[in-house]
PDB file of C-alpha atoms in Angstrom:
ATOM      1  CA  MET A   1     108.624  81.656 115.038  1.00 38.00           C
ATOM      2  CA  ASN A   2     110.933  80.210 117.604  1.00 39.00           C
ATOM      3  CA  ALA A   3     111.814  82.524 120.432  1.00 38.00           C
ATOM      4  CA  TRP A   4     114.890  82.294 122.588  1.00 42.00           C
ATOM      5  CA  SER A   5     114.046  84.010 125.798  1.00 40.00           C
ATOM      6  CA  ARG A   6     115.527  85.121 129.055  1.00 39.00           C
ATOM      7  CA  SER A   7     114.318  86.665 132.277  1.00 37.00           C
ATOM      8  CA  PRO A   8     112.211  89.856 132.032  1.00 33.00           C
ATOM      9  CA  ALA A   9     114.766  91.826 133.977  1.00 33.00           C
ATOM     10  CA  GLU A  10     117.610  90.995 131.618  1.00 33.00           C
ATOM     11  CA  SER A  11     115.772  90.361 128.408  1.00 32.00           C
ATOM     12  CA  ALA A  12     116.529  92.327 125.299  1.00 29.00           C
ATOM     13  CA  PHE A  13     113.523  90.610 123.788  1.00 29.00           C
ATOM     14  CA  SER A  14     109.887  91.041 124.513  1.00 29.00           C
ATOM     15  CA  GLY A  15     107.380  88.278 124.757  1.00 30.00           C
ATOM     16  CA  ASP A  16     107.939  84.706 125.816  1.00 39.00           C
ATOM     17  CA  VAL A  17     110.094  84.209 128.824  1.00 35.00           C
ATOM     18  CA  MET A  18     111.122  81.019 130.525  1.00 41.00           C
ATOM     19  CA  PRO A  19     113.985  81.358 132.973  1.00 40.00           C
ATOM     20  CA  PHE A  20     115.580  78.082 133.925  1.00 39.00           C
ATOM     21  CA  HIS A  21     116.355  77.701 137.605  1.00 41.00           C
ATOM     22  CA  GLY A  22     119.222  75.219 137.498  1.00 40.00           C
ATOM     23  CA  PRO A  23     122.526  75.354 139.338  1.00 42.00           C
ATOM     24  CA  ARG A  24     122.978  78.769 137.743  1.00 45.00           C
ATOM     25  CA  PHE A  25     120.889  80.949 135.489  1.00 44.00           C
ATOM     26  CA  ARG A  26     120.352  79.531 132.033  1.00 49.00           C
ATOM     27  CA  TYR A  27     118.500  80.662 128.962  1.00 49.00           C
ATOM     28  CA  GLN A  28     115.907  78.488 127.362  1.00 54.00           C
ATOM     29  CA  VAL A  29     114.205  78.257 124.042  1.00 50.00           C
ATOM     30  CA  THR A  30     110.464  78.326 123.855  1.00 50.00           C
ATOM     31  CA  GLU A  31     107.713  78.114 121.222  1.00 54.00           C
ATOM     32  CA  VAL A  32     108.858  75.055 119.354  1.00 50.00           C
ATOM     33  CA  ARG A  33     106.764  74.419 116.251  1.00 70.00           C
ATOM     34  CA  SER A  34     108.673  72.748 113.403  1.00 82.00           C
ATOM     35  CA  SER A  35     108.954  68.980 113.565  1.00 83.00           C
ATOM     36  CA  TRP A  36     112.748  69.200 113.860  1.00 89.00           C
ATOM     37  CA  ALA A  37     112.817  72.034 116.345  1.00 90.00           C
ATOM     38  CA  ALA A  38     112.192  70.076 119.535  1.00 89.00           C
ATOM     39  CA  ALA A  39     115.355  68.027 119.114  1.00 91.00           C
ATOM     40  CA  VAL A  40     117.414  71.058 118.115  1.00 93.00           C
ATOM     41  CA  VAL A  41     116.159  73.188 120.981  1.00 92.00           C
ATOM     42  CA  GLU A  42     116.769  70.409 123.476  1.00 93.00           C
ATOM     43  CA  ARG A  43     120.324  69.990 122.206  1.00 96.00           C
ATOM     44  CA  LEU A  44     121.043  73.733 122.273  1.00 96.00           C
ATOM     45  CA  ASN A  45     119.761  73.983 125.823  1.00 95.00           C
ATOM     46  CA  GLU A  46     121.965  71.034 126.793  1.00 96.00           C
ATOM     47  CA  LEU A  47     125.049  72.622 125.224  1.00 97.00           C
ATOM     48  CA  CYS A  48     124.407  76.026 126.816  1.00 96.00           C
ATOM     49  CA  ALA A  49     124.248  74.282 130.193  1.00 96.00           C
ATOM     50  CA  LEU A  50     127.572  72.457 129.846  1.00 95.00           C
ATOM     51  CA  PRO A  51     129.929  73.063 132.750  1.00 93.00           C
ATOM     52  CA  ARG A  52     133.172  74.872 132.077  1.00 90.00           C
ATOM     53  CA  GLY A  53     135.771  72.259 131.299  1.00 85.00           C
ATOM     54  CA  TRP A  54     133.191  69.929 129.746  1.00 88.00           C
ATOM     55  CA  ASN A  55     135.790  68.715 127.247  1.00 84.00           C
ATOM     56  CA  GLY A  56     138.390  68.101 129.911  1.00 79.00           C
ATOM     57  CA  TYR A  57     140.446  70.992 128.520  1.00 78.00           C
ATOM     58  CA  ASP A  58     138.800  74.090 130.062  1.00 79.00           C
ATOM     59  CA  GLY A  59     136.199  74.279 127.293  1.00 86.00           C
ATOM     60  CA  LEU A  60     133.379  76.802 127.614  1.00 92.00           C
ATOM     61  CA  PRO A  61     129.670  76.035 127.280  1.00 95.00           C
ATOM     62  CA  VAL A  62     128.014  77.152 124.062  1.00 96.00           C
ATOM     63  CA  SER A  63     127.185  80.831 124.359  1.00 95.00           C
ATOM     64  CA  PHE A  64     123.649  82.158 124.350  1.00 94.00           C
ATOM     65  CA  SER A  65     124.301  84.378 121.345  1.00 95.00           C
ATOM     66  CA  VAL A  66     125.717  81.504 119.305  1.00 96.00           C
ATOM     67  CA  ALA A  67     122.807  79.232 120.220  1.00 95.00           C
ATOM     68  CA  GLN A  68     120.279  81.936 119.447  1.00 93.00           C
ATOM     69  CA  PHE A  69     121.845  82.680 116.088  1.00 95.00           C
ATOM     70  CA  THR A  70     122.056  78.982 115.254  1.00 96.00           C
ATOM     71  CA  LEU A  71     118.382  78.458 115.977  1.00 94.00           C
ATOM     72  CA  SER A  72     117.407  81.475 113.888  1.00 92.00           C
ATOM     73  CA  THR A  73     119.588  80.281 111.024  1.00 94.00           C
ATOM     74  CA  LEU A  74     118.183  76.764 111.079  1.00 94.00           C
ATOM     75  CA  ASN A  75     114.692  78.183 111.212  1.00 92.00           C
ATOM     76  CA  ALA A  76     115.485  80.093 108.040  1.00 91.00           C
ATOM     77  CA  ILE A  77     117.097  77.284 106.030  1.00 93.00           C
ATOM     78  CA  MET A  78     115.262  74.130 107.145  1.00 94.00           C
ATOM     79  CA  TRP A  79     111.847  72.965 106.100  1.00 91.00           C
ATOM     80  CA  ASP A  80     109.433  71.077 108.250  1.00 88.00           C
ATOM     81  CA  ASP A  81     110.703  67.542 107.598  1.00 87.00           C
ATOM     82  CA  ALA A  82     114.304  68.476 106.806  1.00 92.00           C
ATOM     83  CA  PRO A  83     117.040  66.126 108.000  1.00 94.00           C
ATOM     84  CA  ILE A  84     117.877  66.970 111.600  1.00 94.00           C
ATOM     85  CA  PRO A  85     121.493  68.088 112.031  1.00 96.00           C
ATOM     86  CA  SER A  86     123.946  67.114 114.725  1.00 97.00           C
ATOM     87  CA  ILE A  87     124.998  70.022 116.900  1.00 98.00           C
ATOM     88  CA  ILE A  88     128.502  69.610 118.247  1.00 97.00           C
ATOM     89  CA  PRO A  89     130.038  71.949 120.836  1.00 96.00           C
ATOM     90  CA  CYS A  90     133.455  73.451 120.271  1.00 93.00           C
ATOM     91  CA  GLY A  91     135.658  74.776 123.037  1.00 88.00           C
ATOM     92  CA  SER A  92     135.172  78.535 123.026  1.00 89.00           C
ATOM     93  CA  GLY A  93     131.395  78.901 123.176  1.00 93.00           C
ATOM     94  CA  ASP A  94     131.076  78.153 119.466  1.00 94.00           C
ATOM     95  CA  LEU A  95     129.504  75.104 117.837  1.00 96.00           C
ATOM     96  CA  GLN A  96     129.250  73.119 114.646  1.00 97.00           C
ATOM     97  CA  VAL A  97     126.013  72.176 112.903  1.00 98.00           C
ATOM     98  CA  GLU A  98     126.607  69.020 110.865  1.00 97.00           C
ATOM     99  CA  TRP A  99     124.624  66.993 108.373  1.00 97.00           C
ATOM    100  CA  HIS A 100     126.394  63.778 107.402  1.00 97.00           C
ATOM    101  CA  LEU A 101     123.869  62.287 105.015  1.00 97.00           C
ATOM    102  CA  ILE A 102     124.192  59.399 102.614  1.00 97.00           C
ATOM    103  CA  SER A 103     124.045  62.056  99.873  1.00 97.00           C
ATOM    104  CA  GLY A 104     126.812  64.263 101.281  1.00 97.00           C
ATOM    105  CA  ASP A 105     128.001  66.505 104.073  1.00 96.00           C
ATOM    106  CA  ILE A 106     127.318  70.034 105.247  1.00 97.00           C
ATOM    107  CA  GLU A 107     129.099  71.586 108.206  1.00 96.00           C
ATOM    108  CA  LEU A 108     128.483  75.039 109.630  1.00 96.00           C
ATOM    109  CA  HIS A 109     130.965  76.316 112.192  1.00 94.00           C
ATOM    110  CA  VAL A 110     129.074  79.014 114.075  1.00 96.00           C
ATOM    111  CA  MET A 111     131.707  81.150 115.778  1.00 94.00           C
ATOM    112  CA  GLY A 112     129.318  83.982 116.597  1.00 95.00           C
ATOM    113  CA  PRO A 113     126.272  85.768 115.211  1.00 94.00           C
ATOM    114  CA  ASN A 114     126.825  86.370 111.490  1.00 94.00           C
ATOM    115  CA  GLU A 115     130.205  84.671 111.728  1.00 94.00           C
ATOM    116  CA  VAL A 116     129.930  81.264 110.116  1.00 95.00           C
ATOM    117  CA  SER A 117     132.291  79.041 108.170  1.00 93.00           C
ATOM    118  CA  ALA A 118     130.365  76.712 105.884  1.00 95.00           C
ATOM    119  CA  PHE A 119     131.464  73.520 104.166  1.00 94.00           C
ATOM    120  CA  TYR A 120     129.658  71.417 101.577  1.00 95.00           C
ATOM    121  CA  GLU A 121     130.741  68.156  99.950  1.00 94.00           C
ATOM    122  CA  PRO A 122     128.508  65.893  97.849  1.00 95.00           C
ATOM    123  CA  ALA A 123     129.055  62.190  98.643  1.00 94.00           C
ATOM    124  CA  GLY A 124     131.914  60.742  96.607  1.00 90.00           C
ATOM    125  CA  ASP A 125     132.643  64.067  94.954  1.00 90.00           C
ATOM    126  CA  SER A 126     135.303  65.821  97.013  1.00 85.00           C
ATOM    127  CA  GLY A 127     136.393  67.700  93.892  1.00 88.00           C
ATOM    128  CA  ASN A 128     133.221  69.731  94.134  1.00 90.00           C
ATOM    129  CA  ALA A 129     133.555  70.526  97.831  1.00 91.00           C
ATOM    130  CA  ILE A 130     132.887  74.142  98.740  1.00 93.00           C
ATOM    131  CA  GLU A 131     134.162  76.072 101.754  1.00 92.00           C
ATOM    132  CA  MET A 132     132.976  79.619 102.338  1.00 93.00           C
ATOM    133  CA  GLU A 133     132.533  82.273 104.989  1.00 94.00           C
ATOM    134  CA  VAL A 134     128.946  83.369 105.573  1.00 93.00           C
ATOM    135  CA  LYS A 135     127.788  86.549 107.271  1.00 89.00           C
ATOM    136  CA  ALA A 136     124.093  87.069 106.732  1.00 85.00           C
ATOM    137  CA  ASP A 137     122.959  85.474 103.483  1.00 91.00           C
ATOM    138  CA  PHE A 138     122.340  81.758 103.987  1.00 93.00           C
ATOM    139  CA  THR A 139     120.659  81.205 100.636  1.00 94.00           C
ATOM    140  CA  ALA A 140     123.512  78.988  99.423  1.00 95.00           C
ATOM    141  CA  ILE A 141     123.360  76.857 102.561  1.00 96.00           C
ATOM    142  CA  ALA A 142     119.615  76.397 102.165  1.00 95.00           C
ATOM    143  CA  GLY A 143     120.258  75.303  98.576  1.00 96.00           C
ATOM    144  CA  TRP A 144     122.894  72.786  99.665  1.00 97.00           C
ATOM    145  CA  LEU A 145     120.578  71.324 102.257  1.00 96.00           C
ATOM    146  CA  ARG A 146     117.658  71.044  99.852  1.00 96.00           C
ATOM    147  CA  GLU A 147     119.899  69.405  97.241  1.00 96.00           C
ATOM    148  CA  LEU A 148     121.296  66.858  99.676  1.00 96.00           C
ATOM    149  CA  GLY A 149     117.839  66.258 101.128  1.00 95.00           C
ATOM    150  CA  GLU A 150     116.360  65.526  97.697  1.00 95.00           C
ATOM    151  CA  LYS A 151     119.259  63.246  96.703  1.00 96.00           C
ATOM    152  CA  ARG A 152     118.982  61.435 100.021  1.00 96.00           C
ATOM    153  CA  ARG A 153     115.283  60.861  99.535  1.00 94.00           C
ATOM    154  CA  ALA A 154     115.935  59.497  96.024  1.00 95.00           C
ATOM    155  CA  ILE A 155     118.655  57.136  97.303  1.00 94.00           C
ATOM    156  CA  ILE A 156     116.435  55.823 100.078  1.00 94.00           C
ATOM    157  CA  THR A 157     113.484  55.408  97.725  1.00 94.00           C
ATOM    158  CA  ALA A 158     115.620  53.544  95.180  1.00 95.00           C
ATOM    159  CA  ALA A 159     116.958  51.220  97.849  1.00 91.00           C
ATOM    160  CA  ALA A 160     113.509  50.413  99.246  1.00 87.00           C
TER     161      ALA A 160
ATOM    162  CA  MET B   1     164.752  61.007 128.938  1.00 77.00           C
ATOM    163  CA  PRO B   2     162.335  63.668 130.272  1.00 87.00           C
ATOM    164  CA  LEU B   3     161.497  66.546 127.977  1.00 93.00           C
ATOM    165  CA  SER B   4     163.336  69.782 128.638  1.00 96.00           C
ATOM    166  CA  PRO B   5     161.173  72.584 130.108  1.00 96.00           C
ATOM    167  CA  PRO B   6     159.117  74.532 127.566  1.00 97.00           C
ATOM    168  CA  PRO B   7     159.625  78.251 126.897  1.00 96.00           C
ATOM    169  CA  ARG B   8     157.426  80.533 129.007  1.00 96.00           C
ATOM    170  CA  ASP B   9     156.483  84.204 128.939  1.00 94.00           C
ATOM    171  CA  ALA B  10     156.975  86.649 131.820  1.00 95.00           C
ATOM    172  CA  ARG B  11     153.764  85.380 133.438  1.00 93.00           C
ATOM    173  CA  GLY B  12     154.982  81.822 133.322  1.00 92.00           C
ATOM    174  CA  VAL B  13     152.587  80.800 130.578  1.00 91.00           C
ATOM    175  CA  VAL B  14     153.949  78.377 128.001  1.00 94.00           C
ATOM    176  CA  VAL B  15     154.330  80.137 124.673  1.00 94.00           C
ATOM    177  CA  PRO B  16     153.639  78.490 121.310  1.00 95.00           C
ATOM    178  CA  HIS B  17     156.700  76.508 120.339  1.00 96.00           C
ATOM    179  CA  ASP B  18     157.914  73.446 118.497  1.00 98.00           C
ATOM    180  CA  HIS B  19     159.703  71.328 121.072  1.00 98.00           C
ATOM    181  CA  PRO B  20     162.990  69.839 119.860  1.00 97.00           C
ATOM    182  CA  ASP B  21     162.716  66.804 122.161  1.00 97.00           C
ATOM    183  CA  ILE B  22     159.445  65.728 120.540  1.00 98.00           C
ATOM    184  CA  LEU B  23     160.766  63.565 117.746  1.00 98.00           C
ATOM    185  CA  PRO B  24     159.119  63.082 114.332  1.00 98.00           C
ATOM    186  CA  ASP B  25     157.901  59.559 115.086  1.00 98.00           C
ATOM    187  CA  HIS B  26     156.539  60.353 118.531  1.00 98.00           C
ATOM    188  CA  LYS B  27     152.843  59.647 118.947  1.00 98.00           C
ATOM    189  CA  ILE B  28     150.776  62.732 119.730  1.00 98.00           C
ATOM    190  CA  ILE B  29     147.518  61.658 121.355  1.00 97.00           C
ATOM    191  CA  ARG B  30     144.257  63.582 121.149  1.00 95.00           C
ATOM    192  CA  ARG B  31     141.544  62.502 123.558  1.00 93.00           C
ATOM    193  CA  VAL B  32     137.961  62.333 122.292  1.00 92.00           C
ATOM    194  CA  SER B  33     134.965  63.603 124.242  1.00 91.00           C
ATOM    195  CA  PRO B  34     131.575  61.907 123.833  1.00 93.00           C
ATOM    196  CA  TYR B  35     130.255  65.279 122.665  1.00 94.00           C
ATOM    197  CA  HIS B  36     132.468  64.991 119.577  1.00 94.00           C
ATOM    198  CA  ILE B  37     130.727  61.922 118.172  1.00 96.00           C
ATOM    199  CA  ALA B  38     128.411  62.755 115.267  1.00 96.00           C
ATOM    200  CA  PRO B  39     125.951  60.547 113.367  1.00 97.00           C
ATOM    201  CA  ASP B  40     127.045  59.841 109.773  1.00 97.00           C
ATOM    202  CA  GLU B  41     124.840  57.841 107.426  1.00 97.00           C
ATOM    203  CA  LYS B  42     127.835  56.972 105.225  1.00 96.00           C
ATOM    204  CA  THR B  43     129.914  55.175 107.833  1.00 96.00           C
ATOM    205  CA  PRO B  44     129.511  51.466 108.653  1.00 96.00           C
ATOM    206  CA  SER B  45     128.677  52.190 112.277  1.00 97.00           C
ATOM    207  CA  GLY B  46     126.545  55.241 111.550  1.00 97.00           C
ATOM    208  CA  ARG B  47     128.706  57.382 113.844  1.00 97.00           C
ATOM    209  CA  ARG B  48     132.093  59.044 113.535  1.00 96.00           C
ATOM    210  CA  ILE B  49     134.317  61.633 115.166  1.00 96.00           C
ATOM    211  CA  SER B  50     133.418  65.224 114.277  1.00 95.00           C
ATOM    212  CA  THR B  51     135.968  67.626 112.862  1.00 93.00           C
ATOM    213  CA  ALA B  52     135.116  69.705 115.931  1.00 92.00           C
ATOM    214  CA  ALA B  53     137.447  67.376 117.845  1.00 92.00           C
ATOM    215  CA  TYR B  54     140.386  68.745 115.890  1.00 92.00           C
ATOM    216  CA  GLN B  55     140.658  72.354 116.906  1.00 88.00           C
ATOM    217  CA  PRO B  56     141.937  74.412 119.863  1.00 86.00           C
ATOM    218  CA  SER B  57     140.483  73.184 123.097  1.00 76.00           C
ATOM    219  CA  ASN B  58     139.072  76.442 124.416  1.00 67.00           C
ATOM    220  CA  GLY B  59     139.625  78.814 121.555  1.00 58.00           C
ATOM    221  CA  GLY B  60     141.391  81.635 123.397  1.00 57.00           C
ATOM    222  CA  VAL B  61     144.026  83.748 121.720  1.00 54.00           C
ATOM    223  CA  GLY B  62     147.160  81.658 121.306  1.00 68.00           C
ATOM    224  CA  GLU B  63     145.350  78.579 122.532  1.00 81.00           C
ATOM    225  CA  SER B  64     146.450  75.180 121.379  1.00 89.00           C
ATOM    226  CA  MET B  65     144.796  71.883 120.620  1.00 92.00           C
ATOM    227  CA  SER B  66     145.493  69.939 123.793  1.00 92.00           C
ATOM    228  CA  VAL B  67     147.243  66.605 123.403  1.00 94.00           C
ATOM    229  CA  ASP B  68     149.092  64.017 125.439  1.00 95.00           C
ATOM    230  CA  LEU B  69     152.680  63.094 124.652  1.00 98.00           C
ATOM    231  CA  GLU B  70     153.051  59.315 124.564  1.00 98.00           C
ATOM    232  CA  ALA B  71     156.845  59.382 124.947  1.00 97.00           C
ATOM    233  CA  SER B  72     156.530  61.452 128.124  1.00 97.00           C
ATOM    234  CA  ILE B  73     153.949  59.067 129.593  1.00 97.00           C
ATOM    235  CA  LEU B  74     156.085  56.030 128.766  1.00 97.00           C
ATOM    236  CA  ASP B  75     159.160  57.720 130.195  1.00 96.00           C
ATOM    237  CA  ALA B  76     157.283  58.130 133.478  1.00 96.00           C
ATOM    238  CA  GLY B  77     156.565  54.406 133.509  1.00 97.00           C
ATOM    239  CA  ALA B  78     152.823  54.747 133.049  1.00 97.00           C
ATOM    240  CA  ASP B  79     150.488  52.891 130.672  1.00 97.00           C
ATOM    241  CA  PRO B  80     149.562  55.549 128.101  1.00 97.00           C
ATOM    242  CA  ARG B  81     146.295  53.891 127.034  1.00 96.00           C
ATOM    243  CA  GLN B  82     145.111  53.820 130.585  1.00 95.00           C
ATOM    244  CA  TYR B  83     146.469  57.314 131.216  1.00 95.00           C
ATOM    245  CA  VAL B  84     144.439  58.985 128.464  1.00 93.00           C
ATOM    246  CA  SER B  85     141.221  57.102 129.059  1.00 90.00           C
ATOM    247  CA  ASN B  86     139.937  58.747 132.193  1.00 83.00           C
ATOM    248  CA  PRO B  87     136.494  60.436 132.109  1.00 82.00           C
ATOM    249  CA  PRO B  88     135.167  62.451 130.327  1.00 82.00           C
ATOM    250  CA  PHE B  89     137.221  60.913 127.553  1.00 86.00           C
ATOM    251  CA  ILE B  90     135.933  57.719 126.024  1.00 88.00           C
ATOM    252  CA  GLY B  91     138.646  57.190 123.462  1.00 94.00           C
ATOM    253  CA  SER B  92     141.592  58.777 121.735  1.00 96.00           C
ATOM    254  CA  VAL B  93     143.386  59.091 118.412  1.00 97.00           C
ATOM    255  CA  TRP B  94     146.996  59.717 117.535  1.00 98.00           C
ATOM    256  CA  PHE B  95     149.109  61.490 114.948  1.00 98.00           C
ATOM    257  CA  ALA B  96     152.837  61.325 114.322  1.00 98.00           C
ATOM    258  CA  ALA B  97     154.548  64.571 115.297  1.00 98.00           C
ATOM    259  CA  ALA B  98     155.995  64.715 111.792  1.00 98.00           C
ATOM    260  CA  PHE B  99     152.521  64.730 110.242  1.00 98.00           C
ATOM    261  CA  LEU B 100     151.400  67.658 112.384  1.00 98.00           C
ATOM    262  CA  ARG B 101     154.551  69.591 111.584  1.00 98.00           C
ATOM    263  CA  GLY B 102     153.956  68.842 107.919  1.00 98.00           C
ATOM    264  CA  GLU B 103     150.652  70.662 108.365  1.00 97.00           C
ATOM    265  CA  SER B 104     152.573  73.755 109.513  1.00 96.00           C
ATOM    266  CA  LEU B 105     151.536  73.142 113.107  1.00 97.00           C
ATOM    267  CA  MET B 106     153.872  73.439 116.090  1.00 97.00           C
ATOM    268  CA  VAL B 107     154.031  70.522 118.522  1.00 98.00           C
ATOM    269  CA  GLY B 108     155.098  71.549 121.993  1.00 97.00           C
ATOM    270  CA  PHE B 109     155.235  70.593 125.648  1.00 97.00           C
ATOM    271  CA  ASP B 110     152.758  72.308 127.975  1.00 94.00           C
ATOM    272  CA  PRO B 111     152.788  70.456 131.294  1.00 94.00           C
ATOM    273  CA  LEU B 112     149.881  71.115 133.635  1.00 90.00           C
ATOM    274  CA  SER B 113     149.661  70.450 137.350  1.00 89.00           C
ATOM    275  CA  GLU B 114     146.953  67.872 136.672  1.00 87.00           C
ATOM    276  CA  ASN B 115     148.663  66.449 133.592  1.00 91.00           C
ATOM    277  CA  PRO B 116     152.469  66.569 133.431  1.00 95.00           C
ATOM    278  CA  HIS B 117     152.406  64.905 130.000  1.00 96.00           C
ATOM    279  CA  HIS B 118     150.182  67.543 128.413  1.00 94.00           C
ATOM    280  CA  GLY B 119     151.256  69.024 125.115  1.00 95.00           C
ATOM    281  CA  GLY B 120     149.956  71.662 122.765  1.00 95.00           C
ATOM    282  CA  VAL B 121     149.538  71.863 119.028  1.00 96.00           C
ATOM    283  CA  TRP B 122     149.621  75.487 117.887  1.00 95.00           C
ATOM    284  CA  GLY B 123     148.608  76.951 114.566  1.00 93.00           C
ATOM    285  CA  SER B 124     145.484  77.629 112.562  1.00 90.00           C
ATOM    286  CA  PHE B 125     142.781  75.014 112.119  1.00 88.00           C
ATOM    287  CA  PRO B 126     140.752  75.875 109.021  1.00 85.00           C
ATOM    288  CA  ARG B 127     138.189  73.343 107.844  1.00 83.00           C
ATOM    289  CA  SER B 128     140.535  71.988 105.175  1.00 84.00           C
ATOM    290  CA  ARG B 129     143.194  71.207 107.794  1.00 90.00           C
ATOM    291  CA  GLN B 130     140.640  69.727 110.187  1.00 89.00           C
ATOM    292  CA  LYS B 131     139.536  67.440 107.367  1.00 87.00           C
ATOM    293  CA  ARG B 132     143.126  66.297 106.778  1.00 93.00           C
ATOM    294  CA  LEU B 133     143.533  65.662 110.501  1.00 95.00           C
ATOM    295  CA  LEU B 134     140.327  63.641 110.407  1.00 92.00           C
ATOM    296  CA  GLN B 135     141.683  61.569 107.534  1.00 92.00           C
ATOM    297  CA  ALA B 136     145.109  61.062 109.121  1.00 96.00           C
ATOM    298  CA  ALA B 137     143.996  60.173 112.645  1.00 97.00           C
ATOM    299  CA  GLU B 138     144.506  56.617 113.866  1.00 97.00           C
ATOM    300  CA  TRP B 139     142.798  55.053 116.840  1.00 98.00           C
ATOM    301  CA  TYR B 140     144.840  55.037 120.013  1.00 98.00           C
ATOM    302  CA  VAL B 141     142.006  53.875 122.240  1.00 97.00           C
ATOM    303  CA  GLN B 142     139.133  52.810 120.007  1.00 96.00           C
ATOM    304  CA  ILE B 143     135.568  53.760 120.776  1.00 96.00           C
ATOM    305  CA  ALA B 144     133.241  50.832 120.153  1.00 95.00           C
ATOM    306  CA  GLY B 145     130.609  51.509 117.527  1.00 96.00           C
ATOM    307  CA  VAL B 146     132.297  54.657 116.197  1.00 97.00           C
ATOM    308  CA  ASP B 147     134.246  55.098 112.958  1.00 95.00           C
ATOM    309  CA  LEU B 148     137.280  57.333 112.704  1.00 92.00           C
ATOM    310  CA  LYS B 149     136.281  59.074 109.473  1.00 85.00           C
TER     311      LYS B 149
END
């Protein structure tokens, strides 16, 4: 299981700890195991370390709680060789997780823990787009991702 | 003609408003950060602007989507394409003020000490509206190797 850790003195978690001694204190993710996780963890760490004003408009870095929740969510819905999402920072410590695959699109706007707006649109089928708010049950999102992943694999195989 | 001063609250903060001097055909420019470029397997270039680029800039209560007002820049005698292309921005898109108002958004003037041509777009930015903004955006300063939508 991935663990997002902070210093022993401040940690609400037990176990793995890896404080980052940069310009100011930063959290870091440890125990990366899935094949996709290294890229995701690296990106989350990068976004949590953004300076204030990174977007030129006083934007905040991605918050620790949002990054932690995002990692936990991805760990729950992705399989080992799942398509790796893009992780895009927003301006108020929130972020978007985006899959723009040849088979369709999924976007998750993670505003906070258990506060997610999800969007799904199969390629060329905007009439069947779905937008929903998600609190704790990400079963539907996992289903979307598996569906798009399988269609993508079929498209790539057919084109080969 | 310079824009008239925007309405402010008791603390001097510009309040959400629709500025009457910003005309329907005025170009409202949104700068694009490199962080808002996302890979997309469906686009010719393989990359496009994320919908995350089309939402309030720092998300605070009453916060707006920051923009630059082309008419104000031109009125000051500056080159707007050069003006909006300073780091960290690598490109920009534009909307007509009328389009934004048609989306029930307010287009106002919010001058800053570091940017006297700064404007604000106030309103809600649900995913459906962000998607329409994505579809309606036109390049103002194009980013090489990136598609708009």
